[in-house]
Amino acid sequence: MAAMQSFSQHFDAVVFARSLHHIQPLGQTLDQVRRVLAPGGMVAIEDFAYSELDPATANWFFDVLQLLDASGVFRKSDREFGRRLLRGGGSFLFWHEAQDHEITPAVEMRAAVAQRFEIASEVREPYLYRYAVAMLRATERGVAVAERLYELEKKMADKGLVRLIGRRLVGRKISIPE
């Protein structure tokens, strides 16, 4: 926050990429973003709705991870969440136990943004595939698997079989008459 307060100019955009859910106090942060944005400026948020993950989606994704692991497309790494998920057995409970810190729910982030900005766009997107992508080898085959996994997650959601937990939200600063 202190770094943002030292700016005397205004910006056209502020971007939060998979980070806003960690920032507290959320309201004060968004108030500061509003102050540094030029009129019509945009705040773009790419994040996830972790609390909206359901057991069916968690189980589907665990099955996908097991299949990819058995196929040999993953590099060996113990740092990735997907690897910890595989070791932990993939239970729905594991997803919640793995979060060792407080995460602001997406619905609260959206409400806080809507209080301060006009919502210009809001999209639900695949997100779980990212956990697998982090473990894929950096090869043409790895890229092909990542692209297909993104498409599969979207297709499964379109059929109502899994929930999309990725969120992309864009807010626009509008002038409020005083």
Coordinates of N, CA and C in Angstrom, one line a residue:
M1 N 0.8 -1.2 0.0 CA 0.0 0.0 0.0 C 0.9 1.2 0.0
A2 N 1.9 1.3 0.8 CA 2.7 2.5 0.9 C 3.3 2.9 -0.4
A3 N 3.7 1.9 -1.2 CA 4.3 2.1 -2.5 C 3.3 2.8 -3.4
M4 N 2.1 2.3 -3.4 CA 1.0 2.9 -4.2 C 0.7 4.4 -3.8
Q5 N 0.8 4.7 -2.6 CA 0.4 6.0 -2.1 C 1.4 7.1 -2.5
S6 N 2.7 6.7 -2.9 CA 3.7 7.6 -3.3 C 3.5 8.1 -4.7
F7 N 2.7 7.5 -5.5 CA 2.5 7.9 -6.9 C 1.6 9.2 -6.9
S8 N 2.0 10.2 -7.8 CA 1.2 11.4 -7.9 C 0.5 11.3 -9.3
Q9 N 0.8 10.4 -10.1 CA 0.1 10.3 -11.4 C -1.0 9.3 -11.4
H10 N -1.8 9.3 -12.4 CA -2.9 8.3 -12.4 C -2.6 7.3 -13.5
F11 N -3.2 6.1 -13.3 CA -2.9 5.0 -14.2 C -4.2 4.6 -15.0
D12 N -3.9 4.0 -16.2 CA -5.1 3.6 -17.0 C -5.6 2.2 -16.5
A13 N -4.7 1.4 -15.9 CA -5.1 0.1 -15.4 C -4.3 -0.4 -14.2
V14 N -4.9 -1.2 -13.4 CA -4.2 -1.9 -12.3 C -4.7 -3.4 -12.5
V15 N -3.7 -4.3 -12.4 CA -4.0 -5.7 -12.7 C -3.6 -6.5 -11.4
F16 N -4.5 -7.4 -11.0 CA -4.3 -8.4 -10.0 C -4.4 -9.7 -10.6
A17 N -3.2 -10.5 -10.7 CA -3.2 -11.8 -11.3 C -3.0 -12.8 -10.2
R18 N -4.1 -13.5 -9.8 CA -4.1 -14.6 -8.8 C -3.4 -14.1 -7.5
S19 N -3.8 -12.9 -7.1 CA -3.3 -12.3 -5.9 C -4.3 -11.6 -5.0
L20 N -5.3 -11.1 -5.5 CA -6.3 -10.3 -4.7 C -6.8 -11.1 -3.6
H21 N -7.0 -12.3 -3.7 CA -7.6 -13.2 -2.6 C -6.7 -13.2 -1.4
H22 N -5.4 -12.8 -1.6 CA -4.5 -12.8 -0.4 C -4.4 -11.5 0.3
I23 N -4.9 -10.4 -0.4 CA -4.6 -9.0 0.1 C -5.7 -8.6 1.1
Q24 N -5.2 -8.1 2.3 CA -6.1 -7.6 3.3 C -5.4 -6.3 3.8
P25 N -6.2 -5.4 4.2 CA -7.7 -5.3 4.1 C -8.1 -5.0 2.6
L26 N -9.0 -5.8 2.1 CA -9.4 -5.8 0.7 C -10.0 -4.4 0.4
G27 N -11.0 -3.9 1.2 CA -11.6 -2.7 0.9 C -10.7 -1.5 0.8
Q28 N -9.7 -1.4 1.7 CA -8.8 -0.3 1.7 C -7.9 -0.4 0.4
T29 N -7.5 -1.6 0.1 CA -6.7 -1.8 -1.1 C -7.4 -1.3 -2.4
L30 N -8.7 -1.7 -2.5 CA -9.5 -1.3 -3.7 C -9.8 0.2 -3.7
D31 N -9.9 0.8 -2.5 CA -10.0 2.2 -2.4 C -8.8 2.9 -2.9
Q32 N -7.6 2.4 -2.6 CA -6.4 2.9 -3.0 C -6.2 2.8 -4.6
V33 N -6.7 1.6 -5.1 CA -6.6 1.4 -6.5 C -7.5 2.5 -7.2
R34 N -8.7 2.7 -6.6 CA -9.6 3.7 -7.2 C -8.9 5.1 -7.2
R35 N -8.2 5.4 -6.2 CA -7.5 6.7 -6.1 C -6.4 6.9 -7.2
V36 N -5.7 5.8 -7.5 CA -4.6 6.0 -8.5 C -5.1 5.8 -9.9
L37 N -6.3 5.3 -10.1 CA -6.8 5.2 -11.5 C -7.3 6.5 -12.1
A38 N -7.0 6.7 -13.3 CA -7.6 7.9 -14.1 C -9.0 7.6 -14.3
P39 N -9.8 8.7 -14.5 CA -11.2 8.5 -14.9 C -11.4 7.5 -16.0
G40 N -12.2 6.5 -15.9 CA -12.4 5.5 -16.9 C -11.4 4.4 -16.8
G41 N -10.4 4.5 -15.9 CA -9.4 3.5 -15.7 C -10.0 2.2 -15.3
M42 N -9.2 1.1 -15.5 CA -9.7 -0.2 -15.3 C -8.9 -1.0 -14.3
V43 N -9.6 -1.8 -13.5 CA -9.0 -2.7 -12.6 C -9.3 -4.1 -13.2
A44 N -8.3 -4.9 -13.5 CA -8.5 -6.2 -14.0 C -8.1 -7.3 -13.0
I45 N -8.9 -8.2 -12.7 CA -8.7 -9.2 -11.7 C -8.8 -10.6 -12.3
E46 N -7.8 -11.4 -12.2 CA -7.8 -12.8 -12.6 C -7.5 -13.6 -11.4
D47 N -8.5 -14.3 -11.0 CA -8.4 -15.0 -9.7 C -9.2 -16.3 -9.7
F48 N -9.5 -16.9 -8.5 CA -10.3 -18.1 -8.5 C -11.3 -18.1 -7.4
A49 N -12.3 -18.9 -7.5 CA -13.3 -19.0 -6.5 C -13.1 -20.4 -5.8
Y50 N -12.1 -20.4 -5.0 CA -11.7 -21.7 -4.3 C -12.8 -22.3 -3.5
S51 N -13.5 -21.4 -2.8 CA -14.6 -21.9 -1.9 C -15.8 -22.5 -2.7
E52 N -15.8 -22.3 -4.0 CA -16.9 -22.9 -4.8 C -16.6 -24.2 -5.4
L53 N -15.4 -24.7 -5.1 CA -15.0 -26.1 -5.6 C -15.9 -27.1 -4.9
D54 N -16.5 -28.0 -5.6 CA -17.4 -29.0 -5.1 C -16.7 -30.4 -5.2
P55 N -17.2 -31.4 -4.4 CA -16.6 -32.7 -4.4 C -16.5 -33.3 -5.8
A56 N -17.6 -33.2 -6.6 CA -17.6 -33.8 -8.0 C -16.4 -33.2 -8.8
T57 N -16.2 -31.9 -8.8 CA -15.2 -31.3 -9.5 C -13.8 -31.7 -9.0
A58 N -13.6 -31.7 -7.7 CA -12.4 -32.1 -7.1 C -12.1 -33.6 -7.5
N59 N -13.0 -34.5 -7.4 CA -12.8 -35.9 -7.8 C -12.5 -36.0 -9.2
W60 N -13.2 -35.3 -10.1 CA -12.9 -35.3 -11.6 C -11.4 -34.9 -11.8
F61 N -11.0 -33.8 -11.2 CA -9.7 -33.3 -11.4 C -8.6 -34.3 -10.8
F62 N -8.9 -34.9 -9.7 CA -7.9 -35.9 -9.2 C -7.8 -37.0 -10.1
D63 N -8.9 -37.5 -10.7 CA -8.8 -38.6 -11.7 C -7.9 -38.1 -12.9
V64 N -8.1 -36.9 -13.4 CA -7.3 -36.4 -14.5 C -5.8 -36.3 -14.1
L65 N -5.5 -35.9 -12.9 CA -4.1 -35.8 -12.4 C -3.5 -37.2 -12.4
Q66 N -4.3 -38.2 -11.9 CA -3.8 -39.6 -11.8 C -3.5 -40.1 -13.2
L67 N -4.4 -39.8 -14.2 CA -4.2 -40.3 -15.6 C -2.9 -39.6 -16.2
L68 N -2.8 -38.3 -16.0 CA -1.6 -37.7 -16.5 C -0.3 -38.1 -15.9
D69 N -0.4 -38.4 -14.6 CA 0.8 -38.9 -13.8 C 1.2 -40.2 -14.4
A70 N 0.2 -41.1 -14.6 CA 0.5 -42.5 -15.1 C 1.0 -42.4 -16.5
S71 N 0.7 -41.4 -17.3 CA 1.1 -41.3 -18.7 C 2.6 -40.8 -18.8
G72 N 3.1 -40.3 -17.7 CA 4.5 -39.9 -17.7 C 4.8 -38.5 -18.3
V73 N 3.7 -37.7 -18.4 CA 3.9 -36.3 -18.9 C 4.4 -35.3 -17.9
F74 N 4.3 -35.7 -16.6 CA 4.7 -34.8 -15.5 C 6.2 -34.9 -15.2
R75 N 6.7 -33.8 -14.9 CA 8.1 -33.8 -14.4 C 8.0 -34.1 -12.9
K76 N 9.0 -34.5 -12.3 CA 9.0 -34.9 -10.9 C 9.3 -33.6 -10.1
S77 N 8.4 -33.2 -9.3 CA 8.5 -32.0 -8.4 C 7.6 -32.2 -7.2
D78 N 8.1 -31.9 -6.1 CA 7.3 -32.0 -4.9 C 6.7 -30.6 -4.4
R79 N 7.1 -29.6 -5.2 CA 6.7 -28.2 -4.8 C 5.3 -27.9 -5.3
E80 N 4.8 -28.5 -6.3 CA 3.5 -28.2 -6.9 C 2.3 -28.7 -6.1
F81 N 1.3 -27.9 -6.1 CA 0.0 -28.3 -5.4 C -0.5 -29.6 -6.0
G82 N -0.5 -29.8 -7.3 CA -0.9 -31.0 -8.0 C -0.2 -32.2 -7.5
R83 N 1.1 -32.1 -7.2 CA 1.8 -33.3 -6.7 C 1.4 -33.6 -5.3
R84 N 1.2 -32.5 -4.5 CA 0.7 -32.7 -3.1 C -0.7 -33.3 -3.1
L85 N -1.5 -32.9 -4.0 CA -2.8 -33.5 -4.2 C -2.8 -35.0 -4.5
L86 N -1.9 -35.3 -5.4 CA -1.7 -36.8 -5.8 C -1.2 -37.6 -4.6
R87 N -0.2 -37.1 -3.9 CA 0.3 -37.8 -2.7 C -0.8 -37.9 -1.6
G88 N -1.6 -36.8 -1.5 CA -2.6 -36.8 -0.4 C -3.9 -37.5 -0.7
G89 N -4.0 -38.2 -1.9 CA -5.1 -39.0 -2.2 C -6.3 -38.2 -2.8
G90 N -6.2 -36.9 -3.0 CA -7.2 -36.1 -3.8 C -8.5 -35.9 -3.1
S91 N -8.7 -36.3 -1.9 CA -10.0 -36.1 -1.2 C -10.4 -34.6 -1.2
F92 N -11.7 -34.4 -1.2 CA -12.2 -33.1 -1.1 C -11.7 -32.4 0.1
L93 N -11.7 -33.1 1.2 CA -11.2 -32.5 2.5 C -9.7 -32.1 2.3
F94 N -8.9 -32.8 1.6 CA -7.5 -32.4 1.4 C -7.4 -31.0 0.8
W95 N -8.3 -30.7 -0.2 CA -8.3 -29.4 -0.8 C -8.4 -28.3 0.3
H96 N -9.2 -28.5 1.2 CA -9.4 -27.4 2.2 C -8.3 -27.5 3.3
E97 N -7.8 -28.6 3.6 CA -6.7 -28.7 4.6 C -5.4 -28.1 4.0
A98 N -5.3 -28.2 2.7 CA -4.1 -27.7 2.0 C -3.9 -26.2 2.1
Q99 N -5.0 -25.5 2.3 CA -5.0 -24.0 2.4 C -4.6 -23.7 3.8
D100 N -3.3 -23.3 4.0 CA -2.8 -22.9 5.3 C -2.9 -21.5 5.7
H101 N -3.7 -20.7 4.9 CA -3.9 -19.3 5.2 C -5.3 -18.9 4.7
E102 N -5.8 -17.8 5.2 CA -7.1 -17.3 4.9 C -7.1 -16.8 3.4
I103 N -8.2 -17.2 2.7 CA -8.3 -16.7 1.3 C -9.7 -16.0 1.2
T104 N -9.7 -14.8 0.7 CA -11.0 -14.1 0.5 C -11.8 -14.8 -0.6
P105 N -13.0 -15.2 -0.3 CA -13.9 -15.8 -1.3 C -14.1 -14.9 -2.4
A106 N -14.3 -15.5 -3.6 CA -14.6 -14.7 -4.9 C -15.8 -13.8 -4.7
V107 N -16.8 -14.3 -4.1 CA -18.1 -13.5 -3.9 C -17.8 -12.3 -3.2
E108 N -16.9 -12.3 -2.2 CA -16.6 -11.1 -1.4 C -15.7 -10.2 -2.2
M109 N -14.8 -10.7 -3.0 CA -13.9 -9.9 -3.9 C -14.8 -9.2 -4.9
R110 N -15.8 -9.9 -5.5 CA -16.7 -9.3 -6.5 C -17.5 -8.2 -5.9
A111 N -18.0 -8.4 -4.7 CA -18.9 -7.4 -4.0 C -18.0 -6.1 -3.7
A112 N -16.8 -6.3 -3.2 CA -15.9 -5.2 -2.9 C -15.6 -4.4 -4.2
V113 N -15.4 -5.1 -5.3 CA -15.1 -4.4 -6.5 C -16.4 -3.6 -7.0
A114 N -17.5 -4.3 -6.9 CA -18.8 -3.7 -7.4 C -19.1 -2.4 -6.5
Q115 N -18.7 -2.4 -5.3 CA -19.0 -1.2 -4.5 C -18.2 0.0 -4.9
R116 N -17.1 -0.2 -5.6 CA -16.1 0.9 -6.0 C -16.0 1.1 -7.5
F117 N -16.4 0.2 -8.3 CA -16.3 0.3 -9.7 C -17.5 -0.2 -10.4
E118 N -17.7 0.2 -11.7 CA -18.7 -0.4 -12.5 C -18.1 -1.7 -13.1
I119 N -18.9 -2.7 -13.0 CA -18.4 -4.0 -13.5 C -18.5 -4.0 -15.0
A120 N -17.4 -4.0 -15.7 CA -17.4 -4.0 -17.2 C -17.5 -5.3 -17.8
S121 N -16.9 -6.3 -17.1 CA -17.0 -7.7 -17.6 C -16.7 -8.7 -16.5
E122 N -17.3 -9.8 -16.6 CA -17.1 -10.9 -15.6 C -17.3 -12.2 -16.3
V123 N -16.3 -13.1 -16.2 CA -16.2 -14.3 -16.9 C -15.8 -15.4 -15.9
R124 N -16.4 -16.6 -16.1 CA -15.9 -17.8 -15.4 C -15.1 -18.6 -16.4
E125 N -13.9 -19.0 -15.9 CA -13.0 -19.7 -16.8 C -12.4 -21.0 -16.1
P126 N -11.9 -21.9 -16.9 CA -11.2 -23.0 -16.3 C -10.0 -22.5 -15.5
Y127 N -9.8 -23.2 -14.4 CA -8.7 -22.8 -13.5 C -7.9 -24.0 -13.1
L128 N -8.5 -25.2 -12.8 CA -7.9 -26.3 -12.3 C -6.7 -26.8 -13.2
Y129 N -6.9 -26.7 -14.5 CA -5.8 -27.2 -15.4 C -4.5 -26.6 -15.0
R130 N -4.5 -25.4 -14.4 CA -3.2 -24.7 -14.1 C -2.4 -25.6 -13.1
Y131 N -3.0 -26.3 -12.2 CA -2.3 -27.2 -11.3 C -1.6 -28.3 -12.0
A132 N -2.1 -28.8 -13.1 CA -1.4 -29.8 -13.9 C -0.4 -29.2 -14.8
V133 N -0.7 -28.0 -15.4 CA 0.3 -27.3 -16.2 C 1.6 -27.1 -15.5
A134 N 1.5 -26.7 -14.2 CA 2.7 -26.4 -13.4 C 3.6 -27.7 -13.3
M135 N 3.1 -28.8 -13.6 CA 3.9 -30.1 -13.5 C 4.3 -30.7 -14.8
L136 N 3.8 -30.1 -15.9 CA 4.1 -30.6 -17.2 C 5.5 -30.3 -17.7
R137 N 6.1 -31.2 -18.4 CA 7.4 -30.9 -19.0 C 7.2 -29.8 -20.1
A138 N 8.2 -29.0 -20.2 CA 8.2 -27.9 -21.2 C 8.6 -28.4 -22.6
T139 N 7.6 -29.2 -23.2 CA 7.9 -29.8 -24.5 C 6.6 -29.5 -25.3
E140 N 6.7 -29.8 -26.6 CA 5.5 -29.7 -27.5 C 4.4 -30.6 -26.9
R141 N 4.7 -31.7 -26.5 CA 3.7 -32.6 -25.9 C 3.1 -32.0 -24.7
G142 N 3.9 -31.4 -23.8 CA 3.4 -30.8 -22.6 C 2.4 -29.6 -23.0
V143 N 2.8 -28.8 -24.0 CA 1.9 -27.8 -24.5 C 0.6 -28.3 -25.0
A144 N 0.7 -29.4 -25.7 CA -0.5 -30.0 -26.3 C -1.4 -30.5 -25.2
V145 N -0.9 -31.1 -24.2 CA -1.6 -31.6 -23.0 C -2.3 -30.5 -22.3
A146 N -1.6 -29.4 -22.1 CA -2.1 -28.2 -21.4 C -3.3 -27.7 -22.1
E147 N -3.2 -27.5 -23.5 CA -4.3 -27.0 -24.3 C -5.5 -27.9 -24.2
R148 N -5.2 -29.2 -24.3 CA -6.4 -30.1 -24.3 C -7.0 -30.2 -22.9
L149 N -6.3 -30.0 -21.9 CA -6.8 -30.1 -20.5 C -7.7 -28.8 -20.3
Y150 N -7.2 -27.7 -20.7 CA -8.0 -26.5 -20.7 C -9.4 -26.7 -21.4
E151 N -9.3 -27.2 -22.6 CA -10.5 -27.4 -23.4 C -11.5 -28.5 -22.7
L152 N -10.9 -29.5 -22.1 CA -11.6 -30.5 -21.4 C -12.4 -30.0 -20.2
E153 N -11.7 -29.1 -19.4 CA -12.3 -28.5 -18.2 C -13.5 -27.7 -18.6
K154 N -13.3 -26.9 -19.7 CA -14.4 -26.0 -20.2 C -15.5 -26.9 -20.7
K155 N -15.2 -27.9 -21.5 CA -16.3 -28.8 -22.0 C -17.1 -29.5 -20.9
M156 N -16.4 -30.0 -19.9 CA -17.0 -30.6 -18.7 C -17.9 -29.6 -18.0
A157 N -17.5 -28.4 -17.9 CA -18.3 -27.4 -17.2 C -19.6 -27.0 -18.1
D158 N -19.4 -27.0 -19.4 CA -20.5 -26.7 -20.3 C -21.6 -27.7 -20.2
K159 N -21.2 -29.0 -19.9 CA -22.1 -30.1 -19.7 C -22.7 -30.1 -18.3
G160 N -22.2 -29.2 -17.4 CA -22.7 -29.2 -16.0 C -22.1 -30.3 -15.1
L161 N -20.9 -30.9 -15.6 CA -20.3 -32.0 -14.8 C -19.3 -31.5 -13.8
V162 N -18.7 -30.3 -14.1 CA -17.7 -29.7 -13.1 C -18.0 -28.2 -13.0
R163 N -17.5 -27.6 -12.0 CA -17.6 -26.2 -11.8 C -16.4 -25.5 -12.2
L164 N -16.5 -24.4 -12.9 CA -15.4 -23.5 -13.3 C -15.1 -22.6 -12.1
I165 N -13.9 -22.6 -11.5 CA -13.6 -21.8 -10.4 C -12.7 -20.6 -10.8
G166 N -12.3 -20.5 -12.0 CA -11.5 -19.3 -12.5 C -12.5 -18.1 -12.6
R167 N -12.0 -17.0 -12.3 CA -12.7 -15.7 -12.4 C -11.9 -14.7 -13.1
R168 N -12.5 -14.0 -14.0 CA -11.9 -12.8 -14.6 C -12.9 -11.7 -14.5
L169 N -12.5 -10.6 -13.8 CA -13.4 -9.5 -13.5 C -12.7 -8.2 -13.9
V170 N -13.4 -7.4 -14.6 CA -12.9 -6.1 -15.0 C -13.8 -5.0 -14.5
G171 N -13.3 -4.1 -13.7 CA -14.1 -2.9 -13.2 C -13.6 -1.6 -13.8
R172 N -14.5 -0.7 -14.0 CA -14.1 0.6 -14.6 C -14.4 1.7 -13.6
K173 N -13.5 2.6 -13.5 CA -13.7 3.7 -12.6 C -14.6 4.7 -13.3
I174 N -15.7 5.0 -12.6 CA -16.6 6.0 -13.2 C -16.6 7.2 -12.2
S175 N -16.9 8.3 -12.7 CA -16.9 9.5 -11.9 C -18.3 9.6 -11.2
I176 N -18.2 9.8 -9.9 CA -19.5 9.9 -9.1 C -19.7 11.4 -8.8
P177 N -20.8 12.0 -9.3 CA -21.0 13.4 -9.0 C -21.0 13.7 -7.5
E178 N -20.4 14.8 -7.1 CA -20.4 15.1 -5.7 C -21.4 16.1 -5.3

